[in-house]
mmCIF file of C-alpha atoms and ligand atoms in Angstrom:
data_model
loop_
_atom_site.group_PDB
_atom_site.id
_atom_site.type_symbol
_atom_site.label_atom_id
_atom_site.label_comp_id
_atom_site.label_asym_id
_atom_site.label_seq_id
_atom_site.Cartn_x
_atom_site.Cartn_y
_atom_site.Cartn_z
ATOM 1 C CA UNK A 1367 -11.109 110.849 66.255
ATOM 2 C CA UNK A 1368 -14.587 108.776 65.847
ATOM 3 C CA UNK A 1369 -15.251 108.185 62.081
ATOM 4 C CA UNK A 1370 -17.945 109.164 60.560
ATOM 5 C CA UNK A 1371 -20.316 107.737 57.566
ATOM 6 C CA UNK A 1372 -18.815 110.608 55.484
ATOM 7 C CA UNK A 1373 -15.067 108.653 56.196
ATOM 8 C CA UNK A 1374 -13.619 107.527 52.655
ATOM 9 C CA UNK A 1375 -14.620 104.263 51.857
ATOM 10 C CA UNK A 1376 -11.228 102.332 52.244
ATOM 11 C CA UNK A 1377 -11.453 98.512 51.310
ATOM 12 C CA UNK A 1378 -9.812 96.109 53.457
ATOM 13 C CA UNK A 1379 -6.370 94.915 52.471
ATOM 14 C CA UNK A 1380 -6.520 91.543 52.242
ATOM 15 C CA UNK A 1381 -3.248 90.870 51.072
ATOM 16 C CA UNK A 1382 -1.773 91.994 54.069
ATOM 17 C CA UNK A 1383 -4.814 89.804 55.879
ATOM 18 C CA UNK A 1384 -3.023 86.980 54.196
ATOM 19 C CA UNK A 1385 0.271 87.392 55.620
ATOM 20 C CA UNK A 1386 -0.532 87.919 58.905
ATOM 21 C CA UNK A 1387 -1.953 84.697 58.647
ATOM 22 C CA UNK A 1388 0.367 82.711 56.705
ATOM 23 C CA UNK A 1389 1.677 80.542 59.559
ATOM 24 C CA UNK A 1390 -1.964 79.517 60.878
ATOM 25 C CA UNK A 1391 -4.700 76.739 59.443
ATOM 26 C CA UNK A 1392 -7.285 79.252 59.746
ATOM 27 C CA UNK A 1393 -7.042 82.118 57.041
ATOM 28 C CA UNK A 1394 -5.069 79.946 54.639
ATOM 29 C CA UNK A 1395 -7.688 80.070 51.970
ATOM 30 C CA UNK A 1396 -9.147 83.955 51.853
ATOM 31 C CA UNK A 1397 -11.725 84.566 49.638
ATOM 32 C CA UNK A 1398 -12.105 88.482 49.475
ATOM 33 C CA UNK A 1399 -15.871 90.013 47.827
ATOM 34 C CA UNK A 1400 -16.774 93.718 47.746
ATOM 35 C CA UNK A 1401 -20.465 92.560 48.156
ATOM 36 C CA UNK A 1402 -22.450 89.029 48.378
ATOM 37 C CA UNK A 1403 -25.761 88.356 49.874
ATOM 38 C CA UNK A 1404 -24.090 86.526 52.447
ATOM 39 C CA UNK A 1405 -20.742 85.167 53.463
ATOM 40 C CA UNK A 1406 -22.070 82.227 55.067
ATOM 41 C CA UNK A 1407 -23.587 81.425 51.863
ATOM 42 C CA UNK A 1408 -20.905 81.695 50.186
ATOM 43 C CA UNK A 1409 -19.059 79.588 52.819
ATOM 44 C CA UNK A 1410 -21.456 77.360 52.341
ATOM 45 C CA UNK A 1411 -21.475 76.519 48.721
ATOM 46 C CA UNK A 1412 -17.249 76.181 49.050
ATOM 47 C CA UNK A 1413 -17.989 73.998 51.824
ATOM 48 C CA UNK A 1414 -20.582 71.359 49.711
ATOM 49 C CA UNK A 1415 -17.330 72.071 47.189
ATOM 50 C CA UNK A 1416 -15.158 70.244 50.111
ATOM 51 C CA UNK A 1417 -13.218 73.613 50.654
ATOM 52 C CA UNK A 1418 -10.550 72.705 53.375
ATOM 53 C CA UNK A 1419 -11.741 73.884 57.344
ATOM 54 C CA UNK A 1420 -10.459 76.825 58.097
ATOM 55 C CA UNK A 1421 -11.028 78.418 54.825
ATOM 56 C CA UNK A 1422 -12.573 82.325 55.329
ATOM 57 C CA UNK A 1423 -15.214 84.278 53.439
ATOM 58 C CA UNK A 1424 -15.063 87.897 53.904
ATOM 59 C CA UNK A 1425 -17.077 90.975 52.185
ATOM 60 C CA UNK A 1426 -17.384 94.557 52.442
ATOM 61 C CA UNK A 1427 -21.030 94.626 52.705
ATOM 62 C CA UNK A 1428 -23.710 92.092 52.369
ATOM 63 C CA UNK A 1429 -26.986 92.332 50.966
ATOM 64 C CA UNK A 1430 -29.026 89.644 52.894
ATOM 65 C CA UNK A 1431 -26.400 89.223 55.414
ATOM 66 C CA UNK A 1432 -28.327 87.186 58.295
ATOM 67 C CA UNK A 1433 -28.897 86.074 62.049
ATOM 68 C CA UNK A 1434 -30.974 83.818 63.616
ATOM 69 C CA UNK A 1435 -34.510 82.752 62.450
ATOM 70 C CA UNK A 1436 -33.912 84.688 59.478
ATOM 71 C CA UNK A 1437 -34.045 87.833 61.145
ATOM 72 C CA UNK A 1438 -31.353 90.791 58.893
ATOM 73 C CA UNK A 1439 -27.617 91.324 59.874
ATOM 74 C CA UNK A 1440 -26.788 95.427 58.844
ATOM 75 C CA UNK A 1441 -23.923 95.140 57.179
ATOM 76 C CA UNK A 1442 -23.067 98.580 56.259
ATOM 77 C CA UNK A 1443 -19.951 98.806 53.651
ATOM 78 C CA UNK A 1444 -16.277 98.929 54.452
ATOM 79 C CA UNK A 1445 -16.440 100.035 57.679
ATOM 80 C CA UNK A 1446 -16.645 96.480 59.632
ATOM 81 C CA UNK A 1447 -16.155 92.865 60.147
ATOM 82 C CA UNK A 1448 -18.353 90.220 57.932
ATOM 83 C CA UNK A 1449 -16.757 86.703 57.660
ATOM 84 C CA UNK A 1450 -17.845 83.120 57.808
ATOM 85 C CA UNK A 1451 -15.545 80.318 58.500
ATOM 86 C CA UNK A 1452 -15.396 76.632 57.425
ATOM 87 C CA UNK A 1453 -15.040 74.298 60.193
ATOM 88 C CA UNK A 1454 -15.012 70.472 59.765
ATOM 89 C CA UNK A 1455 -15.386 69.609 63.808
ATOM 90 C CA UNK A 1456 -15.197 65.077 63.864
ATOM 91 C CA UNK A 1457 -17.680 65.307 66.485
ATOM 92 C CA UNK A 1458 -21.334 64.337 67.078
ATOM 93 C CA UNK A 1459 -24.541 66.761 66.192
ATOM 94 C CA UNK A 1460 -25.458 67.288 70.163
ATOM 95 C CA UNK A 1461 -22.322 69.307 70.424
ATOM 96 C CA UNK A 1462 -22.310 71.703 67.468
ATOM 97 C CA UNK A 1463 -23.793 74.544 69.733
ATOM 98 C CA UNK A 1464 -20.622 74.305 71.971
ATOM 99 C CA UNK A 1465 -18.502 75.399 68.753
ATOM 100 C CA UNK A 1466 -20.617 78.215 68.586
ATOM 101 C CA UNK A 1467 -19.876 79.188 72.017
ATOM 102 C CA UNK A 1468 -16.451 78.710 72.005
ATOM 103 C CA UNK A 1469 -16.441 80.960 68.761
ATOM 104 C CA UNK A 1470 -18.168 83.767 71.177
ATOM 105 C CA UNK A 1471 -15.188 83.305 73.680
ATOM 106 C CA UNK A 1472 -12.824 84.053 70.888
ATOM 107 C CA UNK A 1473 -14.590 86.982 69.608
ATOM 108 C CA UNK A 1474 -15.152 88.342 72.937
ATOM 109 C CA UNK A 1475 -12.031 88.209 74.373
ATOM 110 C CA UNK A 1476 -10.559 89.920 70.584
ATOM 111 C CA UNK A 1477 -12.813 92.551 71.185
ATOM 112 C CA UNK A 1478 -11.877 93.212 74.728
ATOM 113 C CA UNK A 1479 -8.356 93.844 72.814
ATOM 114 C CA UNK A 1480 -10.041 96.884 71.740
ATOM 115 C CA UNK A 1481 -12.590 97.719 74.296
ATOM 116 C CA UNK A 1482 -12.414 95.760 77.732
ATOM 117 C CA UNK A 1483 -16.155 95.910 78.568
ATOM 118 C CA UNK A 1484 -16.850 93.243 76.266
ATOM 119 C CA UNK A 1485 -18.334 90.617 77.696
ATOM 120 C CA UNK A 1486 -20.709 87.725 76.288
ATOM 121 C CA UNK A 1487 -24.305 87.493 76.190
ATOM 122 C CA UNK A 1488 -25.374 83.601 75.478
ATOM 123 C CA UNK A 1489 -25.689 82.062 73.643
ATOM 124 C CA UNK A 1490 -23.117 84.199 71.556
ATOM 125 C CA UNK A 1491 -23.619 87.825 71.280
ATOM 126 C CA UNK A 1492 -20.534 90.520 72.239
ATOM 127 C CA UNK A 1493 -22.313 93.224 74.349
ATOM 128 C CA UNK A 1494 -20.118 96.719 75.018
ATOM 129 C CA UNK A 1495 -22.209 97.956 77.875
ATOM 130 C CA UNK A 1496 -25.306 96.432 76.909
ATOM 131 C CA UNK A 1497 -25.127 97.146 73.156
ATOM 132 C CA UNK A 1498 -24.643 94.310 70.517
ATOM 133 C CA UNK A 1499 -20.995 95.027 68.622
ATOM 134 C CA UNK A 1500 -20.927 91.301 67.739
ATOM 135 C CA UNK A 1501 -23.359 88.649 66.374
ATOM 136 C CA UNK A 1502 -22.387 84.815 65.459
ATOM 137 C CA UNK A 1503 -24.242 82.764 63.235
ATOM 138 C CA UNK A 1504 -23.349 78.770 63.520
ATOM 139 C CA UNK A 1505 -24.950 77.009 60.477
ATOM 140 C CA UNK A 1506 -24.440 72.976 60.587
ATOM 141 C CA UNK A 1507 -24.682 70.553 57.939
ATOM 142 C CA UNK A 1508 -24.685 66.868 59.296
ATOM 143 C CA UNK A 1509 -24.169 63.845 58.040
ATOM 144 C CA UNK A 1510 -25.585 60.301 59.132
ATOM 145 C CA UNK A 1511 -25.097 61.085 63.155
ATOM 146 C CA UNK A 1512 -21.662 63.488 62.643
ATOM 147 C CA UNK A 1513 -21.184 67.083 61.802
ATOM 148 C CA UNK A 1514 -20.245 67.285 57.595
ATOM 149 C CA UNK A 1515 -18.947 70.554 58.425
ATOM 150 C CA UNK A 1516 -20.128 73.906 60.094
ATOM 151 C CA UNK A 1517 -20.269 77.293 58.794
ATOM 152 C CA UNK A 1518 -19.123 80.014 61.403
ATOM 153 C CA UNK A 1519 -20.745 83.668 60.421
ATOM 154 C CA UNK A 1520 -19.245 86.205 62.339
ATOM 155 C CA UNK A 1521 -20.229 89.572 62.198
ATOM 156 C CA UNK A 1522 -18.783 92.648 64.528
ATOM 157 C CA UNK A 1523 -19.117 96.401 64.196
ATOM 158 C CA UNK A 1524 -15.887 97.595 64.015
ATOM 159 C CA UNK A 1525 -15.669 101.022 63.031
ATOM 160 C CA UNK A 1526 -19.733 102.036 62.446
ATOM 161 C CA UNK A 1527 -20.738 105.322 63.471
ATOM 162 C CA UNK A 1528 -24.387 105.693 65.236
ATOM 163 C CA UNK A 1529 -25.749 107.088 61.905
ATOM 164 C CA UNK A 1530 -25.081 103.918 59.607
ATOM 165 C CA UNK A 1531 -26.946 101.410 61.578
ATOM 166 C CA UNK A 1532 -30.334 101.486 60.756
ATOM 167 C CA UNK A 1533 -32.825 103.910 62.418
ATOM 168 C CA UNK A 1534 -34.207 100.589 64.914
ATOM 169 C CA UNK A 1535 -30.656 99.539 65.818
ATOM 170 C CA UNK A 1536 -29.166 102.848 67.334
ATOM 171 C CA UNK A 1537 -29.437 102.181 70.440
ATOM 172 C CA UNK A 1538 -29.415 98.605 70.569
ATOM 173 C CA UNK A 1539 -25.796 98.169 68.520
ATOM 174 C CA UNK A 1540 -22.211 99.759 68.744
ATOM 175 C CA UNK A 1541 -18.905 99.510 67.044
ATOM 176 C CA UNK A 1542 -15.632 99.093 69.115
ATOM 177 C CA UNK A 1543 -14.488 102.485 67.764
ATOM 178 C CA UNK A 1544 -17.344 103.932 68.918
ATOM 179 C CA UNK A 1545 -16.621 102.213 72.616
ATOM 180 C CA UNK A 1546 -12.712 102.451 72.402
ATOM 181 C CA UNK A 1547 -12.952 105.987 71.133
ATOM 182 C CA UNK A 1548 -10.707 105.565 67.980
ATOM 183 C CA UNK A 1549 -10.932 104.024 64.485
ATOM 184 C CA UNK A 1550 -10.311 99.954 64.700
ATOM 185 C CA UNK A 1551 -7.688 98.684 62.234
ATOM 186 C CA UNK A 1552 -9.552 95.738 60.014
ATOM 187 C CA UNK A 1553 -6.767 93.627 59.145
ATOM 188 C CA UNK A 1554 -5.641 93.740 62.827
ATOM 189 C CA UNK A 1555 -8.520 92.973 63.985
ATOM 190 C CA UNK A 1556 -9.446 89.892 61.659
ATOM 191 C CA UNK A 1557 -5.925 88.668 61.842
ATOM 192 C CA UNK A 1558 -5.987 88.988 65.993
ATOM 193 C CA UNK A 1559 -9.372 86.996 65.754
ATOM 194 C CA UNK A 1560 -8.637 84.408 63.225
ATOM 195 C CA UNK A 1561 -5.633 83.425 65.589
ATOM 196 C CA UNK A 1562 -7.949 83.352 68.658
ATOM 197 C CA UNK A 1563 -10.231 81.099 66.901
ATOM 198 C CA UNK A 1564 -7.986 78.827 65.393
ATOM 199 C CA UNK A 1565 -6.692 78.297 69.626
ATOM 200 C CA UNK A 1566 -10.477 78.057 71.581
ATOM 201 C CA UNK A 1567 -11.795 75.672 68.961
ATOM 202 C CA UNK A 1568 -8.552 73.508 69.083
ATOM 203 C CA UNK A 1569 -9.095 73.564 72.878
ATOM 204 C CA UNK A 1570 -11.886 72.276 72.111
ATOM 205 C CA UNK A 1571 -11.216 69.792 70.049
ATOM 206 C CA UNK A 1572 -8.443 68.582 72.364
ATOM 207 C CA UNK A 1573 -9.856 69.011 75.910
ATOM 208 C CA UNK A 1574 -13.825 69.115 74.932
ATOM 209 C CA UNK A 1575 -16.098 71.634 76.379
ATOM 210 C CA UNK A 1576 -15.304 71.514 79.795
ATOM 211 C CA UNK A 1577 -12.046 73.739 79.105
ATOM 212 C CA UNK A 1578 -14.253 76.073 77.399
ATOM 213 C CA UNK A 1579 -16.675 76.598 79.732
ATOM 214 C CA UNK A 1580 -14.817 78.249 82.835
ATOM 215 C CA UNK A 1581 -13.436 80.571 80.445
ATOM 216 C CA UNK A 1582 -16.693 81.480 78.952
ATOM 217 C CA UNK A 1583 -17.941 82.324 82.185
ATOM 218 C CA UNK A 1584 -15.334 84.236 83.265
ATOM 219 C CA UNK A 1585 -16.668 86.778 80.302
ATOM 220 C CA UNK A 1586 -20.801 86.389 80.447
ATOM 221 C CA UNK A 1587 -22.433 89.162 81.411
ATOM 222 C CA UNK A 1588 -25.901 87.537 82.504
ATOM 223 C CA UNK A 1589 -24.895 85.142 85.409
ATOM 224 C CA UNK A 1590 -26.652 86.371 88.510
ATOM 225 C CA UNK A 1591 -28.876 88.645 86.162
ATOM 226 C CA UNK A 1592 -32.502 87.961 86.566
ATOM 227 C CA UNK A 1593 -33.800 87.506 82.679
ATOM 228 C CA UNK A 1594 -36.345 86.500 80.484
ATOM 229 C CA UNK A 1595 -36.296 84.168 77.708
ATOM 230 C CA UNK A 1596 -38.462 83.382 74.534
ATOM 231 C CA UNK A 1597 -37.937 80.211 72.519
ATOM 232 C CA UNK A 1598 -40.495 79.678 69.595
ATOM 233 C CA UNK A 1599 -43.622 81.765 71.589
ATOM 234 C CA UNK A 1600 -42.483 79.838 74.607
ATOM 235 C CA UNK A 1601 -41.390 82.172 78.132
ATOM 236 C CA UNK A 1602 -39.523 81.655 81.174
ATOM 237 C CA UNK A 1603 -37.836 83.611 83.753
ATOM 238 C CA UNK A 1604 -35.087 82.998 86.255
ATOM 239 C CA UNK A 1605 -31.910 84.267 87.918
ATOM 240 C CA UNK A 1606 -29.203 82.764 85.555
ATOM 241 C CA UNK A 1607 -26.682 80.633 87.383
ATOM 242 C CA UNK A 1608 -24.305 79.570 84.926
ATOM 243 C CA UNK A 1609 -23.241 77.342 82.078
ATOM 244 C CA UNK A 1610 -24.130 73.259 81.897
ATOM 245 C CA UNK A 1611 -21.808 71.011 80.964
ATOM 246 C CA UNK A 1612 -22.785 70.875 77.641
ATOM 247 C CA UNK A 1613 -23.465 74.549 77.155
ATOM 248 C CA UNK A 1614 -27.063 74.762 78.079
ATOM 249 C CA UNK A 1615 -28.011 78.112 80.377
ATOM 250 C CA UNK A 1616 -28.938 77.321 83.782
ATOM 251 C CA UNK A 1617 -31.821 79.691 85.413
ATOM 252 C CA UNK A 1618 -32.730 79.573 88.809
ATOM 253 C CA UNK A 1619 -36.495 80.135 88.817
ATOM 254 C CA UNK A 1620 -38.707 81.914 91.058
ATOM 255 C CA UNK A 1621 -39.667 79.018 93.012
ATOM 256 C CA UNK A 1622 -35.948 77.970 93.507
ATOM 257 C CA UNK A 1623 -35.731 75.428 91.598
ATOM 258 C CA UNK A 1624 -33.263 75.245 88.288
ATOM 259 C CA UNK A 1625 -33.545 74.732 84.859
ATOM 260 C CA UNK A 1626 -32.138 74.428 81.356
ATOM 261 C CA UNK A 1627 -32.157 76.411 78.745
ATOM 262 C CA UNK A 1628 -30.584 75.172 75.306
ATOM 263 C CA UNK A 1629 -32.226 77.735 72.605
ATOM 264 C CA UNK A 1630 -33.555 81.367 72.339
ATOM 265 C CA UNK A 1631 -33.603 84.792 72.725
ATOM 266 C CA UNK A 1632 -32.713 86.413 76.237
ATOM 267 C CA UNK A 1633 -33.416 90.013 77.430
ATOM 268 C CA UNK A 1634 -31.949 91.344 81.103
ATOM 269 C CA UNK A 1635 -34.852 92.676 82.852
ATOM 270 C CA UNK A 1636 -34.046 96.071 84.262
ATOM 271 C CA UNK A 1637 -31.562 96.288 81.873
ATOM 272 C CA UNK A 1638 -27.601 96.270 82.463
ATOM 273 C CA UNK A 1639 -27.051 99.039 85.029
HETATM 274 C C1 BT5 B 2155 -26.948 87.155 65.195
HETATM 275 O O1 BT5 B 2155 -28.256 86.798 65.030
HETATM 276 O O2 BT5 B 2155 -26.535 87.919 66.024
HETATM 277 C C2 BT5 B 2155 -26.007 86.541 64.181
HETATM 278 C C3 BT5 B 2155 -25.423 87.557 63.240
HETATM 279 C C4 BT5 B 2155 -24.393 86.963 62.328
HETATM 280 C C5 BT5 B 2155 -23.950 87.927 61.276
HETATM 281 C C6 BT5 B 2155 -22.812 87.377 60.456
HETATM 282 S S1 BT5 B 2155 -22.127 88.570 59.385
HETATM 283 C C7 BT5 B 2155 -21.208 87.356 58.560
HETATM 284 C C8 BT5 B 2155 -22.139 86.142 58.435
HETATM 285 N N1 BT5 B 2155 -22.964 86.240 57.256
HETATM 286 C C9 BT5 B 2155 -24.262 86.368 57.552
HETATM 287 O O3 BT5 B 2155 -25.188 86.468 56.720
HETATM 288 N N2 BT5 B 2155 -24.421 86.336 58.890
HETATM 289 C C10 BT5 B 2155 -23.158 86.180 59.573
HETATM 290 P P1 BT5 B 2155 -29.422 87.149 66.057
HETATM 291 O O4 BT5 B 2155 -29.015 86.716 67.434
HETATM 292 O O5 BT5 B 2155 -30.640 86.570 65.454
HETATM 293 O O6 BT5 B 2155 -29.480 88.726 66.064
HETATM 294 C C11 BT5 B 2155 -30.054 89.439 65.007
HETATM 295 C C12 BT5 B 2155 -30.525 90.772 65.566
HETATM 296 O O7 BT5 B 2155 -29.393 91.611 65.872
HETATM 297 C C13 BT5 B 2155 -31.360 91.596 64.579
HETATM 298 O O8 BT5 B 2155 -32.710 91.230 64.638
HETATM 299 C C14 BT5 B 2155 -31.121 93.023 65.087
HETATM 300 O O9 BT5 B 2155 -31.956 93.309 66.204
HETATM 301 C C15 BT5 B 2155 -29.689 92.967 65.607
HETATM 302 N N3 BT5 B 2155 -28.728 93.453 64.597
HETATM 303 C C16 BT5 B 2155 -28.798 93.388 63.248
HETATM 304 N N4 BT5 B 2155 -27.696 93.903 62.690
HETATM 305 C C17 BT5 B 2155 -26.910 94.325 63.698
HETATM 306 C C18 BT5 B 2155 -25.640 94.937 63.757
HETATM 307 N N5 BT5 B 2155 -24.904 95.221 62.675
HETATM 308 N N6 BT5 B 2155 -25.131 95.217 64.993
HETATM 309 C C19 BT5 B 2155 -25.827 94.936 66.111
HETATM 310 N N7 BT5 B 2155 -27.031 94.359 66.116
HETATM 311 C C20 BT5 B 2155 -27.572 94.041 64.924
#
């Protein structure tokens, strides 16, 4: 049965969110909202308030929910995933991106629980056959030459049907019910992913990127795809090769030789066929 925006508007239970995730450090702290601007800033604010890491903002809808560059996350109400996630990561500034990334491992490889053509587009969107279900947002706050604490916004489409995106979106971004072919449960789903993010970032944490990395690639769906990339008004083009070390893209340019890419936007040329 694929839902559709006429489905009741059922709110999420977060009670039962809470006990799925009594026995893990991330989820402890829940704060549950029917609507804020945005859950990162709301993560945010509890975070200057020295909330504890692994305390998690969700909402039902979002007014100014974001992405990058201040460009608008849709956040249509009660039908999918908006949370942000206090982290407190004792490591240096250079490697904040790589918690990003190894937040896009976690939700891709929860969503492939649900639809296994997930696959990750870097630096961290969840792609269903070229379509964006999932976006991350990794907002850092530093202090002196150490991370104070990141927030981690994650946003995935869950049970949207075509006709609540917005008119631009419909056939750029899908839901996993809409790929899976039936309804997504919510509280599944956030518990499955809190757990997988609470294990990738302590990998992390523990064995550094390089344990990350392999895995990541295992999942990306642009190595050997020839693409184009925009950073600030800036273009290149290349054959991507792979991950860096320290999670930069490597593309393999026309004239052979190789290059890094650390930030911006990427489109496939030709598409995904
Ligand atoms: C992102 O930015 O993909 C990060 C999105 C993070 C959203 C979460 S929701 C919880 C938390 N609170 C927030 O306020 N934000 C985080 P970016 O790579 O810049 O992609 C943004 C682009 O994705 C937009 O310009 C649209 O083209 C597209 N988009 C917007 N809403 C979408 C949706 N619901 N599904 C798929 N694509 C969408």
């Amino acid at each position: 049965m694929m839902m559709t925006s006429t489905a009741p508007h059922r709110p999420l239970s977060v009670d039962d969110l809470r006990r799925a995730c009594v026995a893990a450090r991330f989820g402890q702290d829940i704060r549950y909202f029917e609507s804020v601007t945005s859950t990162n800033t709301v993560a945010h604010q509890l975070a200057i308030e020295e909330a504890a890491e692994g305390t998690v903002v969700i909402a039902e809808t979002q007014s100014l929910g974001r992405g990058r560059l201040g460009r608008a996350w849709a956040s249509p109400a009660y039908r999918n995933l908006y949370l942000s996630l206090v982290l407190r990561p004792p490591i240096p500034i250079a490697c904040a991106p790589q918690v990003g990334l190894a937040a896009g491992l976690a939700v891709a490889e929860t969503a492939r629980e649900w639809a296994e053509a997930a696959a990750i587009k870097w630096p961290n969107d969840v792609l269903v056959r070229g379509r964006k279900t999932a976006g991350i947002l990794t907002e850092m706050e530093a202090a002196d030459a150490g991370v104070r604490f990141i927030v981690l916004g994650i946003g995935v489409n869950l049970n949207s049907a075509v006709e609540d995106f917005p008119p631009e979106l419909r056939d750029k971004a899908i839901s996993l019910c809409s790929a899976a072919g039936a309804p997504v449960d919510r509280v599944r789903f956030a518990a499955r992913l809190l757990s997988q993010l609470e294990q990738r970032y302590d990998l992390f944490l523990r064995e550094g990127f390089a344990a990350i990395r392999p895995l990541w690639e295992g999942l990306s769906c642009l190595t050997g795809r020839y693409v184009q990339i925009e950073d600030g008004g800036e273009q290149c083009a290349g054959v991507v090769s792979g991950l860096d070390g320290d999670g930069a893209l490597r593309l393999r340019q026309p004239g052979g030789q190789e290059i890094r890419v650390v930030t911006g936007d990427v489109t496939v040329i030709g598409g995904y066929e």
